Short mmCIF file of C-alpha atoms in Angstrom, two decimals:
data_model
loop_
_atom_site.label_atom_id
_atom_site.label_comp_id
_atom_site.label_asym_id
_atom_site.label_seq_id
_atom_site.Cartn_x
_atom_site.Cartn_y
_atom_site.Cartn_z
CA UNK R 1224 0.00 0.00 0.00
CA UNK R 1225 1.54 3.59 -0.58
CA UNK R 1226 1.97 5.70 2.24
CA UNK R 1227 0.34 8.35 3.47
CA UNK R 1228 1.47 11.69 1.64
CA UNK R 1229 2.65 14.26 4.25
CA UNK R 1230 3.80 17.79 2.75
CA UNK R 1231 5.86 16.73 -0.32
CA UNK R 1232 8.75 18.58 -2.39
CA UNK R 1233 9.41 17.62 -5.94
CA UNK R 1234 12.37 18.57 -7.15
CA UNK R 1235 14.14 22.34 -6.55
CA UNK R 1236 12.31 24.42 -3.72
CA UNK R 1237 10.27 27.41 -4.94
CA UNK R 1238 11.48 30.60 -3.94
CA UNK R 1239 9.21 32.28 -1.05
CA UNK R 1240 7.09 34.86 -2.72
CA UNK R 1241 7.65 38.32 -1.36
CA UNK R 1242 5.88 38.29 2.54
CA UNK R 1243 5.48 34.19 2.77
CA UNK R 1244 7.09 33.57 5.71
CA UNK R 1245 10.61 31.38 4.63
CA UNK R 1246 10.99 28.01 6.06
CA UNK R 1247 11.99 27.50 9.66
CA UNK R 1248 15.21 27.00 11.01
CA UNK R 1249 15.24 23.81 13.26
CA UNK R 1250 16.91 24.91 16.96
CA UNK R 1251 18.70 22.99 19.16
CA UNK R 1252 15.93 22.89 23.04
CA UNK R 1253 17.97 21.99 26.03
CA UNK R 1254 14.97 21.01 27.26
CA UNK R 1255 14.74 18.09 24.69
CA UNK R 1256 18.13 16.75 24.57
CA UNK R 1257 17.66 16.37 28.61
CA UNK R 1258 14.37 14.17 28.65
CA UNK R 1259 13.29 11.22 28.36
CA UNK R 1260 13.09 9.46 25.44
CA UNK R 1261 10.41 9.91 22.85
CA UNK R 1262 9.60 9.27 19.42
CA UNK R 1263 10.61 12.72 17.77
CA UNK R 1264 14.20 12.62 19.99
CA UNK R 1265 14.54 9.28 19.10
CA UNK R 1266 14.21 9.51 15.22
CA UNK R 1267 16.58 12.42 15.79
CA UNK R 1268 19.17 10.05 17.25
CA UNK R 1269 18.93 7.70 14.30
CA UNK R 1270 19.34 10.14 11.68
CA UNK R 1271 22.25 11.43 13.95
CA UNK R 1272 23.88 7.77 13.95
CA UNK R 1273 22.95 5.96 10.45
CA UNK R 1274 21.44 8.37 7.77
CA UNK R 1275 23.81 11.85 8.51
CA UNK R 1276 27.20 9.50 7.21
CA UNK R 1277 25.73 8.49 4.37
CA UNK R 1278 23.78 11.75 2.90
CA UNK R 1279 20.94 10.07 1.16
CA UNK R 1280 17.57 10.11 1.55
CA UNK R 1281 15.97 7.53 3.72
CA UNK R 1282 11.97 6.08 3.24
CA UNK R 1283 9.31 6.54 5.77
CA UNK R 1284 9.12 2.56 5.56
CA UNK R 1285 12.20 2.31 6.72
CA UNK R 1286 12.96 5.07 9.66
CA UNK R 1287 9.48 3.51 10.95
CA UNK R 1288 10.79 -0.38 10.65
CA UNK R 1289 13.67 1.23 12.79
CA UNK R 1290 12.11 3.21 15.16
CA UNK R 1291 9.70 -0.01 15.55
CA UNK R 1292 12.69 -1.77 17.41
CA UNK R 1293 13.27 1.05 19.68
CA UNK R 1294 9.64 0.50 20.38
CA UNK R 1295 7.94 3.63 19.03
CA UNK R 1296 4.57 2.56 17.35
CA UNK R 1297 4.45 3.54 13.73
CA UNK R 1298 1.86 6.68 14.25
CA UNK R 1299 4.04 8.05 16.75
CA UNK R 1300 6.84 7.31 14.25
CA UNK R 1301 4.78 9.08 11.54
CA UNK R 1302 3.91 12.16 13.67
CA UNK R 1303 7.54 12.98 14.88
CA UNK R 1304 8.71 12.81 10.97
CA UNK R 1305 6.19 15.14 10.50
CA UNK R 1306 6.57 17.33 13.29
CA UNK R 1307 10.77 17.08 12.47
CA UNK R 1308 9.72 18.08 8.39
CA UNK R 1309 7.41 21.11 10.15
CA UNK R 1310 10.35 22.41 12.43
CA UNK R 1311 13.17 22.13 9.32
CA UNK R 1312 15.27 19.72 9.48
CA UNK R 1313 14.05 17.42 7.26
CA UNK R 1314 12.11 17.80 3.78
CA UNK R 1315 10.11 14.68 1.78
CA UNK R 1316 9.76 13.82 -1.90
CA UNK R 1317 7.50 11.53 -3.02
CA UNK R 1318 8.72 9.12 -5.51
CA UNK R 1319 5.87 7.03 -7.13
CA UNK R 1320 3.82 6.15 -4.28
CA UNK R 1321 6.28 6.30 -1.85
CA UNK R 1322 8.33 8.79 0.14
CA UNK R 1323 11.58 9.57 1.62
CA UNK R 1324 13.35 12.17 3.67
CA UNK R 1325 16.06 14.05 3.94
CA UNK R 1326 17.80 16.00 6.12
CA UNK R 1327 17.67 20.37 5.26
CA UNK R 1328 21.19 21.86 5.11
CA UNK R 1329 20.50 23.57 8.56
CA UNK R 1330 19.38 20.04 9.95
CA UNK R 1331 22.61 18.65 8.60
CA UNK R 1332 24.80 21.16 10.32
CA UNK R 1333 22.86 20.71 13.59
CA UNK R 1334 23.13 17.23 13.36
CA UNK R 1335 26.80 17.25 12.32
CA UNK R 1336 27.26 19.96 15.29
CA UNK R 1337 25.34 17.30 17.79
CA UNK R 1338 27.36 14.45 16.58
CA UNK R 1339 30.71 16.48 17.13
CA UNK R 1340 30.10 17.05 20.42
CA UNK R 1341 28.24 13.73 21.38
CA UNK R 1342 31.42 11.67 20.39
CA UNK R 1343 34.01 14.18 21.83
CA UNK R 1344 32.78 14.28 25.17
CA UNK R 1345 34.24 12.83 27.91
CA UNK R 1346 37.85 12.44 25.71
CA UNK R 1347 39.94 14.72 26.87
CA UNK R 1348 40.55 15.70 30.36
CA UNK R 1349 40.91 19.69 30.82
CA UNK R 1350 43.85 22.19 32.22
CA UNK R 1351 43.02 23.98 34.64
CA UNK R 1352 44.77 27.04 35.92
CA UNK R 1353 42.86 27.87 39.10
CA UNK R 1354 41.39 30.92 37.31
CA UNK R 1355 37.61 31.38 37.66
CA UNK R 1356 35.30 33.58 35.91
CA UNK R 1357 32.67 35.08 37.88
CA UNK R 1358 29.89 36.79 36.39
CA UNK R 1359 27.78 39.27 38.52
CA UNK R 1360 24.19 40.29 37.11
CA UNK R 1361 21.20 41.52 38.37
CA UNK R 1362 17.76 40.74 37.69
CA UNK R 1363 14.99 42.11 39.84
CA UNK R 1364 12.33 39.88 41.21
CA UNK R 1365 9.34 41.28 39.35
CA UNK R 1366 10.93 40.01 36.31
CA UNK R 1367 10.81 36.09 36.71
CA UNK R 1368 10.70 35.02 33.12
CA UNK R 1369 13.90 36.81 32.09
CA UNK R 1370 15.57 35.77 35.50
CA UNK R 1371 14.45 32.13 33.89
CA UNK R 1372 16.09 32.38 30.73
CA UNK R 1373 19.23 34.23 32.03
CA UNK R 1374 19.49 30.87 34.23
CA UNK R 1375 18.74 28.46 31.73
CA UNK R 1376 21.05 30.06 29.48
CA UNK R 1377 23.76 30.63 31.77
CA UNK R 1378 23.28 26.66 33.17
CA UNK R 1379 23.19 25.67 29.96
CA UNK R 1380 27.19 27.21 29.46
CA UNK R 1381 28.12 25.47 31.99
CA UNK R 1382 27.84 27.64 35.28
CA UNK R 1383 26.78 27.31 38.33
CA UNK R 1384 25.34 29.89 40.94
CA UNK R 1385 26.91 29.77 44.51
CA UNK R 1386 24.32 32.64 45.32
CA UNK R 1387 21.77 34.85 43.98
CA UNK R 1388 22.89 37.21 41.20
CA UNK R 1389 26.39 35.21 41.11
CA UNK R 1390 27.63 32.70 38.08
CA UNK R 1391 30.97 31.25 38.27
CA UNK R 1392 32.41 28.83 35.92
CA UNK R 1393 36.36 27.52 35.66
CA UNK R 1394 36.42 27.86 31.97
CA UNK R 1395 37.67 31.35 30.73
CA UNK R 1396 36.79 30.96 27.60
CA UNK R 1397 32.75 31.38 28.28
CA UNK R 1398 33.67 34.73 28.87
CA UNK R 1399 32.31 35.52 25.52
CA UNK R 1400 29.42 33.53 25.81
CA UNK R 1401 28.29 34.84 28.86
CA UNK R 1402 28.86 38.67 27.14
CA UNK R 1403 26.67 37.09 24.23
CA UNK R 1404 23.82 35.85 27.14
CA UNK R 1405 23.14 39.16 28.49
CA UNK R 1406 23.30 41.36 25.88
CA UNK R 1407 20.61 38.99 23.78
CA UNK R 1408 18.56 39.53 26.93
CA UNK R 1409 19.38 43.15 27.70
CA UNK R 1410 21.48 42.86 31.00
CA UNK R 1411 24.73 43.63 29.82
CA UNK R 1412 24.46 47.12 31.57
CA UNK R 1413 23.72 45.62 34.89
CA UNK R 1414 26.32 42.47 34.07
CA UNK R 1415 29.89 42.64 36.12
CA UNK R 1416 32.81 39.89 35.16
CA UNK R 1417 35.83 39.15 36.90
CA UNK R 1418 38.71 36.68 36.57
CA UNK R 1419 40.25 35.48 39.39
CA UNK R 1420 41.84 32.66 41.96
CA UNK R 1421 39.92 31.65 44.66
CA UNK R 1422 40.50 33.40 47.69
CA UNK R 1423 41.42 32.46 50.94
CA UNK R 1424 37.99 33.31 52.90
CA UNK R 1425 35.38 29.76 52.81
CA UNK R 1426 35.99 27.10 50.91
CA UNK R 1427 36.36 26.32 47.65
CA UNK R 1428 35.21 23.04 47.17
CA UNK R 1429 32.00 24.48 49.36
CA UNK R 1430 31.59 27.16 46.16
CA UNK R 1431 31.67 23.87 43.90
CA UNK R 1432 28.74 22.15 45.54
CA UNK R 1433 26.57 25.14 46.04
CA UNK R 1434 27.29 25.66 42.54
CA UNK R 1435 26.53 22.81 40.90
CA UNK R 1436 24.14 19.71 42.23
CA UNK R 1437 26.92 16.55 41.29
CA UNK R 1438 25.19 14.26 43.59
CA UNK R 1439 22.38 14.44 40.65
CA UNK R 1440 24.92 14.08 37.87
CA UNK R 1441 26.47 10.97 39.82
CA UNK R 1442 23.25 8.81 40.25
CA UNK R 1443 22.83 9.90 36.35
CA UNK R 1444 26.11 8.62 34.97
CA UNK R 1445 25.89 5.43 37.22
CA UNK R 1446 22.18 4.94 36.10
CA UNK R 1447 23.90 4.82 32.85
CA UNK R 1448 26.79 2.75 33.94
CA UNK R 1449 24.46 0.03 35.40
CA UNK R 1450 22.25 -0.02 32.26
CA UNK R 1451 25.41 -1.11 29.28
CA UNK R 1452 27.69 -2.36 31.54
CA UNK R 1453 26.40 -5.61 31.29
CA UNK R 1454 24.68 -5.37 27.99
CA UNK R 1455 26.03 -7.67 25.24
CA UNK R 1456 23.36 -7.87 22.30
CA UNK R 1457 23.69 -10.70 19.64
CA UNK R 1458 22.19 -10.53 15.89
CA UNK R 1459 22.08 -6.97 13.51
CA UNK R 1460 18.60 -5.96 15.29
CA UNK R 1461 19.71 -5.96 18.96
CA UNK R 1462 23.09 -4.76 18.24
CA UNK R 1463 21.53 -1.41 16.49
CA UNK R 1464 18.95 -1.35 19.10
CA UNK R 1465 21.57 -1.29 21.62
CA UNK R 1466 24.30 1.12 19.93
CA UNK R 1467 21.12 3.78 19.00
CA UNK R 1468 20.04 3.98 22.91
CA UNK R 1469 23.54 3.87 23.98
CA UNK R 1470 24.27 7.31 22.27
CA UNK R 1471 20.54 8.37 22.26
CA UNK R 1472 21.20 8.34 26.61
CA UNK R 1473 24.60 9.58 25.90
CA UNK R 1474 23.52 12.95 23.74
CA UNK R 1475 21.71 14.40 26.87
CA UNK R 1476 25.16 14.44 29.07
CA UNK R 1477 26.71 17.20 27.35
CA UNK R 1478 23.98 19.46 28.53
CA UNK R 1479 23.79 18.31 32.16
CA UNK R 1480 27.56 18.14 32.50
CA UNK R 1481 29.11 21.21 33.38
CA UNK R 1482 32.60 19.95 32.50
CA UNK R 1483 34.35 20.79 35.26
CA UNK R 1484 38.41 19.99 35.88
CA UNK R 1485 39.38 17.19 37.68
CA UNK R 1486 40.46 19.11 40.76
CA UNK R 1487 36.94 20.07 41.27
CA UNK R 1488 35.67 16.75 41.30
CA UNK R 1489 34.68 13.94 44.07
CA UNK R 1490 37.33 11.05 43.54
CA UNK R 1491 36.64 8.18 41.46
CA UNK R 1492 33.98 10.64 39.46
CA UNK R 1493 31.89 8.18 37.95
CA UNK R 1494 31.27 10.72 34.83
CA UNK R 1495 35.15 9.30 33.93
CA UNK R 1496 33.90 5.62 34.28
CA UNK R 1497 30.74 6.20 32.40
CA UNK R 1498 32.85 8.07 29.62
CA UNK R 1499 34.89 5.54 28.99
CA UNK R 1500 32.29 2.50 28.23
CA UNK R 1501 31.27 5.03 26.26
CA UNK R 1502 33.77 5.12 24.10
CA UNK R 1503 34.21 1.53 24.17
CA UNK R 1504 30.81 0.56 23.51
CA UNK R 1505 30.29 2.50 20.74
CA UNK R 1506 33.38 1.14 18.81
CA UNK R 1507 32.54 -2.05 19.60
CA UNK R 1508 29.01 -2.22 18.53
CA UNK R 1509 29.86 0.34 15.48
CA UNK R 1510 30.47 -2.24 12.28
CA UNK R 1511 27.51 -4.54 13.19
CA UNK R 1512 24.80 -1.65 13.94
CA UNK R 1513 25.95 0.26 10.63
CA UNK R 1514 25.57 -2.98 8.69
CA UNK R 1515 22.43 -3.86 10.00
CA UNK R 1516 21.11 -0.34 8.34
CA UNK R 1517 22.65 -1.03 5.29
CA UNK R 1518 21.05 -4.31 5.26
CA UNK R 1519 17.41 -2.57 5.91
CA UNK R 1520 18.44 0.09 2.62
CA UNK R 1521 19.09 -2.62 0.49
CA UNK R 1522 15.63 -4.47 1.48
CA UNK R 1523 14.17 -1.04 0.90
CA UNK R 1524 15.69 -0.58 -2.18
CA UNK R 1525 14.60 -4.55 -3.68
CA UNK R 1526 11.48 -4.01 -2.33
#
């Protein structure tokens, strides 16, 4: 049976007529990467892992046969390809009675952005100089959705907030970010920074954990630990089952992990340990999940 026809594109895009609005620009929601799985995050994991390599365009038959072993029913698998083509980053052309998808140019870069940082994390361990930047800004009660986005924004970068008004983060180099932060929200002539060591009044490791909740990150990363420690899937279909939630629960670290240097850490941080199978999961289960997609386009393809 053909499929049904969601909004299709044959061939080159028309040119917006003067006053159409142009297409949107798909954006990158904190809030999305962090929770919990779902159909549209999900599909946006698999184009992520499988389809972005290989730059071709992929049939609705087929991201719903694989979304169908993550266990997302083929309406919901429908609706978040829809709701994906409606926020940009992908576009359909129907081809005889079926169609296929691809990703836009700005869903590429996202994508290609996302996987960047997805597989870098957790690498490298960072130099630190003892230098902190501290970030002083202002916003008065009254005003409780911008104070909301200025901490969102700010969290999202990476720092932390010892006390009201106060950011601090160990990375210099989000000096420019944070400049970027309050200007786009029209605090940068309230906004004070400063770069500096840690003093010799409190604490510092006091600052860190009034800063930043770890104890939350910890029971994360071990969650995660627990879950593919032990996991050794056998056959194409569990293998790219396996490897897709492995990096789908993966993605959302990078925005819950501040990064912080080793110094500031507990010992044994299990954010190292979790890092690390990681890594080795992902190589290991690589080959066999990537073939079992290529094995699913060539069915496609015959069929």
């Amino acid at each position: 049976m053909g499929e049904p026809a969601p909004p299709v594109t044959l061939g080159r895009r028309p040119k917006p007529r003067e006053g159409r609005p142009s297409a949107p620009r798909p954006t990158v929601s904190r809030r999305r990467e962090v929770s919990h799985a779902s159909a549209r995050s999900l599909l946006m994991t698999v184009l992520g892992e499988y389809a972005l390599p290989r730059d071709k365009p992929v049939w609705t038959s087929m991201l719903v046969e694989v979304l169908g072993i993550l266990d997302i029913e083929e309406k919901s698998a429908r609706q978040a390809l829809a709701r994906s083509a409606a926020e940009g980053w992908v576009v359909s052309e129907r081809v005889g009675r079926r169609v296929r998808w691809s990703l836009t140019p700005p869903g590429r870069r996202l994508l290609t952005e996302g996987a960047d940082r997805i597989y870098a994390f957790g690498r490298e361990e960072r130099s630190w100089n003892g230098q902190w930047l501290m970030l002083i800004v202002s916003v008065p009660e009254a005003k409780r959705d911008l104070r909301h986005r200025l901490r969102t924004r700010l969290t999202w970068a990476g720092f932390g907030s010892p006390v009201a008004g106060v950011w601090v983060s160990p990375d210099l180099s989000r000096q420019r970010e944070a400049q970027q932060i309050v200007s786009e929200l029209g605090l940068d002539a309230q906004a004070m920074s400063f770069t500096a060591a840690y003093g010799e009044v409190g604490e510092q490791e006091s600052m860190v954990a009034r800063s930043w909740d770890l104890s939350e990150l910890k029971d994360r990363y071990e969650d995660f630990i627990d879950r593919f420690t032990g996991l050794h899937p056998t056959g194409g279909r569990a293998v790219l089952r396996a490897q897709t939630e492995l990096v789908h629960e993966w993605r959302r670290f990078p925005f819950l992990d501040p990064q912080l240097p080793a110094e500031l850490l507990p010992a044994k941080w299990s954010g190292t340990k979790a890092a690390e199978l990681f890594h080795h999961k992902h190589v290991d289960w690589r080959p066999e999940a990537q073939q079992y997609w290529d094995d699913i386009v060539e069915a496609e393809e015959a069929g």
